[in-house]
Short mmCIF file of C-alpha atoms in Angstrom, two decimals:
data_model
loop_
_atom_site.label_atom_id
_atom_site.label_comp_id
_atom_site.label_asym_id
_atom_site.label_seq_id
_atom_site.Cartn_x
_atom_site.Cartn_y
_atom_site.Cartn_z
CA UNK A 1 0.00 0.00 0.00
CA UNK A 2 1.78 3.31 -0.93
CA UNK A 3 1.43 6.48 1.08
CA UNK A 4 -1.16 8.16 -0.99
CA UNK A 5 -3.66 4.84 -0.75
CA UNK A 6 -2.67 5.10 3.68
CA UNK A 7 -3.54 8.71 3.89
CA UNK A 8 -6.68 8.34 2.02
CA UNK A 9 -7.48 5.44 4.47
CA UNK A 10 -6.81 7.58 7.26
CA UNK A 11 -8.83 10.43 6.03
CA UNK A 12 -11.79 8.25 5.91
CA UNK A 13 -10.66 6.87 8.86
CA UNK A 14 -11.35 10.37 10.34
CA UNK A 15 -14.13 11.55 8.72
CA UNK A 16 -16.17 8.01 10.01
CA UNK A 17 -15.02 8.88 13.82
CA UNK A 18 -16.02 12.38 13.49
CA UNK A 19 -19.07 11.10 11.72
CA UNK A 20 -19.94 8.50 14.19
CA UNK A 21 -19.94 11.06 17.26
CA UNK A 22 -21.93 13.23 15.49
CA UNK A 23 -24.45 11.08 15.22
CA UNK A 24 -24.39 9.25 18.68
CA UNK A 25 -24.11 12.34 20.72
CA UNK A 26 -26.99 14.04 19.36
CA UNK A 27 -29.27 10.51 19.43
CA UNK A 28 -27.71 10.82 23.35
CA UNK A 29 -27.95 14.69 24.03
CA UNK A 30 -30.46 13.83 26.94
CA UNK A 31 -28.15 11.67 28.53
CA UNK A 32 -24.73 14.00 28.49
CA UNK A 33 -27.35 16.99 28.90
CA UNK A 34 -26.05 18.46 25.64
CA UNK A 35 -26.34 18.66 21.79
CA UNK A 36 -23.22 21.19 21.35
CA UNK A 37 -20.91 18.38 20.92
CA UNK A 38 -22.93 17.04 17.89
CA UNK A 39 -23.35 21.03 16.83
CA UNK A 40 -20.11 21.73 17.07
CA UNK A 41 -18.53 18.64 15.38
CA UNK A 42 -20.70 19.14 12.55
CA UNK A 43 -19.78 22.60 11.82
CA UNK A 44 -16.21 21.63 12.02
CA UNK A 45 -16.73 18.87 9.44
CA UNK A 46 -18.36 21.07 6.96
CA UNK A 47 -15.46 24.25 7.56
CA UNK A 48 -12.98 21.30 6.77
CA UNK A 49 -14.53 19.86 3.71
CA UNK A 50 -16.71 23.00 2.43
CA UNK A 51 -15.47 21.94 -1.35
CA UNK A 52 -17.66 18.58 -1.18
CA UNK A 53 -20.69 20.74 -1.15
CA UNK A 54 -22.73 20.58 -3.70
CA UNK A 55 -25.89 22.80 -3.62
CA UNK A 56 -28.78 22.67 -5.81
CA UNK A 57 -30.83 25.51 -6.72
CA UNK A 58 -33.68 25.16 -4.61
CA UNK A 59 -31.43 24.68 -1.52
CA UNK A 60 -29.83 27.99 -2.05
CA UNK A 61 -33.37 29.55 -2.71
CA UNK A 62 -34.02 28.32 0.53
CA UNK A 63 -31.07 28.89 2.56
CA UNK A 64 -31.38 32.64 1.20
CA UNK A 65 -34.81 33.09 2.03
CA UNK A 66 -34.20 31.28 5.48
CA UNK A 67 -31.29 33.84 6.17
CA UNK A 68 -33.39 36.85 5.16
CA UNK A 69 -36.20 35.28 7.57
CA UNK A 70 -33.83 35.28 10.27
CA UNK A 71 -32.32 38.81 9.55
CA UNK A 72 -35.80 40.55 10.01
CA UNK A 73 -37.15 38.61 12.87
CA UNK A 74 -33.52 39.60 14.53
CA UNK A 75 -33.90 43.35 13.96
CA UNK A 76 -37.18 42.67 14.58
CA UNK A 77 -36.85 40.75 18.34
CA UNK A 78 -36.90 42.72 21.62
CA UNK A 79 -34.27 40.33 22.34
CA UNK A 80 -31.95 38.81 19.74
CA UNK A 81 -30.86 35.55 21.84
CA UNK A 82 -34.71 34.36 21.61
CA UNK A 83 -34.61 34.13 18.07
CA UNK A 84 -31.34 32.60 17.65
CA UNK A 85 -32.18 29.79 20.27
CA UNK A 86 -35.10 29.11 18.60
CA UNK A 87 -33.93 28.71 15.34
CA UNK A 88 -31.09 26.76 16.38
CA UNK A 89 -33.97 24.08 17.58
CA UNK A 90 -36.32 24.70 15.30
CA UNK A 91 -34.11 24.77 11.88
CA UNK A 92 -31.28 22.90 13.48
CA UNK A 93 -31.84 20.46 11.02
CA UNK A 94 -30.56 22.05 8.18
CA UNK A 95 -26.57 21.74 9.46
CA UNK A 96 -27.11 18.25 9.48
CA UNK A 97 -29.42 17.98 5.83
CA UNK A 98 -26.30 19.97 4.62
CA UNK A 99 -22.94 17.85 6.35
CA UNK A 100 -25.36 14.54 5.17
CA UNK A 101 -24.83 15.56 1.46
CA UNK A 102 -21.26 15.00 2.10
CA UNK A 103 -20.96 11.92 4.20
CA UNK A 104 -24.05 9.19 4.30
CA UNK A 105 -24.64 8.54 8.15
CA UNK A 106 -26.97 5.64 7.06
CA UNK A 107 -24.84 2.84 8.35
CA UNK A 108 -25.29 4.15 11.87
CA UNK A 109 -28.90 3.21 11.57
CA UNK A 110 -29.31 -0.61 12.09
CA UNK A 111 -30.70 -3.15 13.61
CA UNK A 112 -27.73 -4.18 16.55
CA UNK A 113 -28.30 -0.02 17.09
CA UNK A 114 -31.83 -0.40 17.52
CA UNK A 115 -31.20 -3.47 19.42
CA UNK A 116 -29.12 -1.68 22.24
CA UNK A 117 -31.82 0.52 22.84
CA UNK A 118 -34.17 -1.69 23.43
CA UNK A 119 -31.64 -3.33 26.14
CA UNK A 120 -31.44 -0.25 27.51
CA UNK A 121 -35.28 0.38 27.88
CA UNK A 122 -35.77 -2.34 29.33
CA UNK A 123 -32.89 -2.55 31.76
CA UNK A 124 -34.21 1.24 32.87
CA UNK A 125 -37.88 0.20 33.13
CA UNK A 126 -36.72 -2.88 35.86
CA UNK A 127 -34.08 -0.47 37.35
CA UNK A 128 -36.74 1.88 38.28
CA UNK A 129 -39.35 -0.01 39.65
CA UNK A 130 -38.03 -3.24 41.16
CA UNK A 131 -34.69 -2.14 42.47
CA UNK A 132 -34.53 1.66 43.46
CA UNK A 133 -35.78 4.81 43.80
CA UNK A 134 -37.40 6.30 40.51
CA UNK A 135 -36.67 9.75 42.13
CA UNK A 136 -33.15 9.31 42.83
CA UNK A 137 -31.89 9.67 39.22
CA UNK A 138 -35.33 11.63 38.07
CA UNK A 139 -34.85 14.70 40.00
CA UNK A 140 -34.32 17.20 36.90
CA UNK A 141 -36.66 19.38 35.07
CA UNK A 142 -39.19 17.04 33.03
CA UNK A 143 -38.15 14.17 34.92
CA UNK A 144 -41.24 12.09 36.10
CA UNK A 145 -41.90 10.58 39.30
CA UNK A 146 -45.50 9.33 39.33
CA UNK A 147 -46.72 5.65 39.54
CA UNK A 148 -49.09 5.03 36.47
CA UNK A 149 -52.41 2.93 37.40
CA UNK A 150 -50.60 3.25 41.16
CA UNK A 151 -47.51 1.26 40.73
CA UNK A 152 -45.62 1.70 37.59
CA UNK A 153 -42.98 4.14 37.01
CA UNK A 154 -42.33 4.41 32.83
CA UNK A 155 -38.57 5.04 32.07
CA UNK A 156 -37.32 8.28 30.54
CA UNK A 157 -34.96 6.01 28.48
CA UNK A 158 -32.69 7.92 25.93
CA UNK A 159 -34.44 10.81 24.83
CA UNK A 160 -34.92 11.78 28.20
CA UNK A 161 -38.84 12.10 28.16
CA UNK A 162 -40.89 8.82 27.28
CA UNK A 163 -42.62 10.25 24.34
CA UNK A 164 -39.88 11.20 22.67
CA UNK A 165 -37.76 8.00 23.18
CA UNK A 166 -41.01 5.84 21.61
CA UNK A 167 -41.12 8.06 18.74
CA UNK A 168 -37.78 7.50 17.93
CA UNK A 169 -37.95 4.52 18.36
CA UNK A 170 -40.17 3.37 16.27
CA UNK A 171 -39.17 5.29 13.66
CA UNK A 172 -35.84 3.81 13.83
CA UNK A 173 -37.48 0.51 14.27
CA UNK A 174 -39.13 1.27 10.63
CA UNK A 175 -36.53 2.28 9.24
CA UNK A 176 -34.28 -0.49 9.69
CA UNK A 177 -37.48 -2.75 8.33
CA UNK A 178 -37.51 -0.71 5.27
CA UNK A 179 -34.14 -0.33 4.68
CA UNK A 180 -34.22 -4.64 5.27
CA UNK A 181 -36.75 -5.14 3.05
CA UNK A 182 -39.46 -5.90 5.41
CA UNK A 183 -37.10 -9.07 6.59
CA UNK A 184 -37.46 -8.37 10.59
CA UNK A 185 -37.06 -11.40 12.86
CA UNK A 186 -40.62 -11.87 15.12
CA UNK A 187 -38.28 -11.85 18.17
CA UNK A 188 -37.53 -8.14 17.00
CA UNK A 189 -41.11 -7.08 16.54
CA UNK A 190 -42.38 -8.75 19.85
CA UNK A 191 -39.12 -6.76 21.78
CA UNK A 192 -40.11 -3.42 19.91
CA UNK A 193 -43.96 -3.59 21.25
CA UNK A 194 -43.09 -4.84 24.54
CA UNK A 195 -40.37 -1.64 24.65
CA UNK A 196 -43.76 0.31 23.52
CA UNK A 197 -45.54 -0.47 26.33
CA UNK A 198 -42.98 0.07 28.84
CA UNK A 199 -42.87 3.29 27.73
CA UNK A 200 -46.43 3.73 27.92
CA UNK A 201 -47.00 6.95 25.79
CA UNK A 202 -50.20 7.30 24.05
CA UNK A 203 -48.06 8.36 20.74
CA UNK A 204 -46.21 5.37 20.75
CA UNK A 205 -49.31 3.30 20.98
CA UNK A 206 -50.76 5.84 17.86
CA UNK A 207 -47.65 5.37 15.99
CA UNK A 208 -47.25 1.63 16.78
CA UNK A 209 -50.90 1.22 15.75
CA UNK A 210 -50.59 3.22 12.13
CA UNK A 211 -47.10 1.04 11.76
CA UNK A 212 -48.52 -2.19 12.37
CA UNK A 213 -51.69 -1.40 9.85
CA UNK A 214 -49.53 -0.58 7.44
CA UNK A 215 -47.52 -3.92 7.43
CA UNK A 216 -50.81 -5.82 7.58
CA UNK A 217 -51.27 -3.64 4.33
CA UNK A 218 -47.95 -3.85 2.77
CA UNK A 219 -48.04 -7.71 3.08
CA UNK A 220 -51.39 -8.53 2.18
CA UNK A 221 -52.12 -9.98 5.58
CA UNK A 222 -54.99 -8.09 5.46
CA UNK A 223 -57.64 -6.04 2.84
CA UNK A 224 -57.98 -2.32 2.70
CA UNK A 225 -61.85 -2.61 3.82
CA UNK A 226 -61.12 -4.88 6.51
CA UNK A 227 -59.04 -2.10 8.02
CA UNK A 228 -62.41 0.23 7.29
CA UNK A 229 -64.33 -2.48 9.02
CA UNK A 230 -61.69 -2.93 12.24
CA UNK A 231 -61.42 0.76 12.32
CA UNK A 232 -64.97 1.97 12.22
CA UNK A 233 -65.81 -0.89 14.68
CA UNK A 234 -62.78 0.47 17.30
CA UNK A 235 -64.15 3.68 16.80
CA UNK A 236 -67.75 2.93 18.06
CA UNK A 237 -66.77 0.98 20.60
CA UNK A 238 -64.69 3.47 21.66
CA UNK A 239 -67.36 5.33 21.81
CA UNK A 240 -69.13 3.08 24.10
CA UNK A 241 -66.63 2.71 26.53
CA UNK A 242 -66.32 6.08 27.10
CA UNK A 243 -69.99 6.66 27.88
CA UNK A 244 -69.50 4.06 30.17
CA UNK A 245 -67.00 5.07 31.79
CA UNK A 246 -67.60 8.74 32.07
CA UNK A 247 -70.83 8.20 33.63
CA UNK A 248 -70.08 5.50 36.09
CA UNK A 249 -66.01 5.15 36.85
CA UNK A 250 -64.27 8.42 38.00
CA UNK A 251 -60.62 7.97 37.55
CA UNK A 252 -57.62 9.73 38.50
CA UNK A 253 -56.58 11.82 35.86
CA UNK A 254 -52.57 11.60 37.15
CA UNK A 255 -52.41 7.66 37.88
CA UNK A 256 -54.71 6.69 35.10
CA UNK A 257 -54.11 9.09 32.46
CA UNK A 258 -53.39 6.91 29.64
CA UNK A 259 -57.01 5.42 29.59
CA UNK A 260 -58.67 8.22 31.27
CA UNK A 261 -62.00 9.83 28.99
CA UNK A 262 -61.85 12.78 30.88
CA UNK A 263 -58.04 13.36 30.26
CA UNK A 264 -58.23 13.37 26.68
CA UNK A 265 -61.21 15.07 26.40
CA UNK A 266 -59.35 17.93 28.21
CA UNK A 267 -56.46 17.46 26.09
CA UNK A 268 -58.14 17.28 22.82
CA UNK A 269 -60.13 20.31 23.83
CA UNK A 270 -57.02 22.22 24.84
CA UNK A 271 -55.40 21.82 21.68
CA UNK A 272 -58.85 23.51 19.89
CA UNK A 273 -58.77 26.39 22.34
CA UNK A 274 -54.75 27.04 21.95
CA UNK A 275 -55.36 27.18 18.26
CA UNK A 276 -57.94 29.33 18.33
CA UNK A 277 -56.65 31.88 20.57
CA UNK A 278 -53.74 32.22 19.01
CA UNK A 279 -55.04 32.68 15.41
CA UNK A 280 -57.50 35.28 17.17
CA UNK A 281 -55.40 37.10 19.46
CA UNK A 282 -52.20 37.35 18.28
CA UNK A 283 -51.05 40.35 15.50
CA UNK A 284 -50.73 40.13 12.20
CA UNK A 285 -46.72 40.29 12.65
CA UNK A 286 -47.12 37.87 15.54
CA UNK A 287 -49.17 35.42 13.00
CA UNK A 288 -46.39 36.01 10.42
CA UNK A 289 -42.98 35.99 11.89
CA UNK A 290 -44.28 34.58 15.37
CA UNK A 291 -44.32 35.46 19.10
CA UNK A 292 -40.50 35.07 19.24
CA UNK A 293 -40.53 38.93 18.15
CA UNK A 294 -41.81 40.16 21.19
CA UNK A 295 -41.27 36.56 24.19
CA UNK A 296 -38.26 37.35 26.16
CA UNK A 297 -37.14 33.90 26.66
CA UNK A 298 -36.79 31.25 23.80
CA UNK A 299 -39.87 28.59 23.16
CA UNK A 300 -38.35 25.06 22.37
CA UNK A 301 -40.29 22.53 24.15
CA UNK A 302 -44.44 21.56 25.21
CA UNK A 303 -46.94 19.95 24.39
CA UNK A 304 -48.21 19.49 20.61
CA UNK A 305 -45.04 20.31 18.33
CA UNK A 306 -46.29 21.83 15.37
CA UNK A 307 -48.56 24.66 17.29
CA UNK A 308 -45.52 25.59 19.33
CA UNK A 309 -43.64 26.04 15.79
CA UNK A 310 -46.59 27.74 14.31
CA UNK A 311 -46.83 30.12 17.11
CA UNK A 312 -42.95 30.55 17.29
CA UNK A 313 -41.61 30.98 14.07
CA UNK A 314 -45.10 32.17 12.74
CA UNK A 315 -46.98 31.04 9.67
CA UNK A 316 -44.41 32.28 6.84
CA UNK A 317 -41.45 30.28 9.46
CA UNK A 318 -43.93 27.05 9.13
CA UNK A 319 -44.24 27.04 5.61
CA UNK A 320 -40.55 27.38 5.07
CA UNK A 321 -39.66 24.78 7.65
CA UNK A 322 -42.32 22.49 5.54
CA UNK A 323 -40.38 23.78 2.35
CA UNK A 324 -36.86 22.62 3.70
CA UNK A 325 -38.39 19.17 4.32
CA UNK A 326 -40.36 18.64 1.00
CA UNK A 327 -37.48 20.15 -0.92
CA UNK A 328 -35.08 17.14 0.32
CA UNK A 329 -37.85 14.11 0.22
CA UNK A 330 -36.92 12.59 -2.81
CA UNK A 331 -39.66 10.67 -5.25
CA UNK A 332 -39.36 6.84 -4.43
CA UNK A 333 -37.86 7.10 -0.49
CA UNK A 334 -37.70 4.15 0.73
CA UNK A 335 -37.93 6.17 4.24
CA UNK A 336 -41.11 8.18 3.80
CA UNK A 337 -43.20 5.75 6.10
CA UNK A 338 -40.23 6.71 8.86
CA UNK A 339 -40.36 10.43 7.87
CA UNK A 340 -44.53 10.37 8.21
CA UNK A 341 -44.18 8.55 11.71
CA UNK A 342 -41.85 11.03 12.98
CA UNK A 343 -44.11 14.02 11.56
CA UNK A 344 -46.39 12.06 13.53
CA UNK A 345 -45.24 12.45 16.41
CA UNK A 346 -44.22 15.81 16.32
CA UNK A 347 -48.18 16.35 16.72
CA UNK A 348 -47.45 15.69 20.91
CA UNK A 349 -44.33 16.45 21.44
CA UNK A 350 -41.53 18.40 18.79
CA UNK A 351 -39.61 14.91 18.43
CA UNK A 352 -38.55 16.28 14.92
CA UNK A 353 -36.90 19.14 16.20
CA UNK A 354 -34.98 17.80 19.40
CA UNK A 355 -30.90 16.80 18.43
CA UNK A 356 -31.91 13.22 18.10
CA UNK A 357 -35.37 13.64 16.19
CA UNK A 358 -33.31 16.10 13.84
CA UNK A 359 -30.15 13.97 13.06
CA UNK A 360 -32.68 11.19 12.30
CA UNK A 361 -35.02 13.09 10.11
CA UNK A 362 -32.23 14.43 7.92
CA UNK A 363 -30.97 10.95 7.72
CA UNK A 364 -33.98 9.49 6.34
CA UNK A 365 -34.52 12.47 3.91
CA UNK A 366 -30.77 12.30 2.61
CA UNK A 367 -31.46 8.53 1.74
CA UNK A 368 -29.28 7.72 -0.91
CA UNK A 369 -31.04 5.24 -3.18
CA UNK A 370 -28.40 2.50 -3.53
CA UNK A 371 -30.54 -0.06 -2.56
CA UNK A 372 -28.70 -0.48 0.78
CA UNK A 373 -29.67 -4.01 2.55
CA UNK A 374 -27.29 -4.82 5.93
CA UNK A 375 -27.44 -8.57 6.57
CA UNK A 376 -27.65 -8.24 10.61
#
């Protein structure tokens, strides 16, 4: 091997290490309590190897028009750091779209990954309740300490909130069956539901639901109407239950939350009023550019992730945060049932926008279409 053939070697050597905690420590930022490292490594990879870029036309159009956004809601702000903090969550996903067009993080997505989070779900979930204290390592902001149905404490696992760990997960999950052609071992599934309900979040059993459906679909298992049939017969039982339980069980709205009627009727009819008011009450520059003009402190977390972006970055910031993501989702992804999951999701939580949900989501939309399959 002569020297020229070692450097090169080396070099990609490099670039895979740099790569590889780029990845990791944004998929972990709620366990070291940061995303910086990933942030910073990432700008540091693109300063080194700016001449790999390659931009198209449309990405420039946007990257312009997402600059000039930024440059009037600054001057704009009654406090510059708001804005900046917000759109370092909220469009943080460009630096990685952009770095991903160089180097194809795709390998770092697979099923031994997937694998060792379910391990560690699991090992969490029996740490927590049958050997010691939930409270003694949940004791931060978010963290949560209650016993569901009066004994069972859900684990935080590595997103650091439940929802957000489920949501990854499965979209992970997902992704690893598309990218595998649908070739999942039943051990696998039966792991990845029983890591579901563990982390007993009514998104993960949404998304869990829509994912198994569509398998059923995808593989014929099932027809089209008999999902119209199963549905429509769910929903009016549903319906039924809730009667029933509404007029003859009261149940605690902490403990039993999960199956309580009177805790998603509050939530659903939160969600109506929050949209309304803000649509009502807010200016017209408020309803454009968002509240982040006037808030004093920055908005990146809450309940029900695309409001909270709406009513940030304001209606002209949603539709060019919906224009970044369209304008990199390629005809015939293979990861487009991953990418819908995730978007999802982002309807309780913003698991698009946190460090892992981002790193993820601009892996799935920079899928290169090489027809990768990884034998695991």
């Amino acid at each position: 091997m002569n020297n020229s053939q070692l450097d090169k070697n080396n070099q990609s050597f490099f670039i895979q290490v740099l790569l590889f905690i780029v990845f990791y420590t944004a998929i972990f930022s709620a366990f070291i309590n940061t995303s910086l490292i990933s942030i910073g490594l990432a700008i540091l990879m693109l300063c080194l190897f700016i001449q790999k870029l390659k931009l198209s036309i449309i990405e420039l159009f946007l990257i312009l028009t997402l600059l000039g956004y930024i440059t009037i809601t600054l001057i704009l702000s009654d406090n510059t750091i708001v804005p900046l903090k917000n759109f370092r969550f909220w469009y943080g996903i460009i630096l990685y779209l952009i770095l991903f067009k160089i180097f194809d993080p795709q390998r770092f997505i697979n099923m031994n990954f997937v694998r060792l989070l379910f391990a560690m779900i699991i090992a969490e979930a029996i740490l927590i309740n049958l050997i010691i204290d939930p409270s003694l390592i949940y004791s931060g902001p978010g963290s949560e300490n209650y016993a569901f149905y009066g004994f069972y404490y859900r684990p935080m696992s590595f997103a650091g909130n439940a929802s957000l760990s489920v949501s990854a997960l499965i979209v992970l999950f997902a992704s690893v069956d598309a990218l595998n052609r649908s070739k999942m071992y039943l051990f696998d599934w039966l792991i990845l539901i029983l890591c579901v309900c563990l982390l007993h979040s009514g998104i993960g059993f949404v998304l869990i639901t829509i994912f198994l459906i569509y398998k059923a679909l995808s593989i014929n298992m099932i027809k089209a109407y008999y999902v119209f049939y199963f549905i429509f017969s769910v929903f009016i039982i549903s319906i039924l239950i809730y009667l029933y339980v509404i007029l003859t069980v009261s149940l605690d709205n902490i403990i039993y939350q999960k199956i309580s009627p009177n805790y998603f009727s509050r939530l659903f009819t939160s969600k109506i009023e929050l949209y309304y008011s803000h649509f009502v009450d807010a200016s017209f520059m408020n309803i454009l550019l968002g509240n982040q003009i006037n808030s004093l402190s920055p908005n990146t977390t809450g309940d029900f992730g695309w409001l909270i972006l709406i009513q940030t970055l304001g209606v002209f910031g949603f539709i060019l945060y919906l224009g970044i993501i369209i304008s990199y989702l390629g005809k015939n992804n293979k990861q487009f049932i991953p990418i819908i999951l995730l978007m999802i999701a982002t309807f309780h939580y913003p698991a698009a926008m946190t460090a892992a949900g981002q790193v993820i989501l601009a892996t799935l939309l920079i899928y290169k279409k090489n027809n990768i399959h990884e034998k695991y």
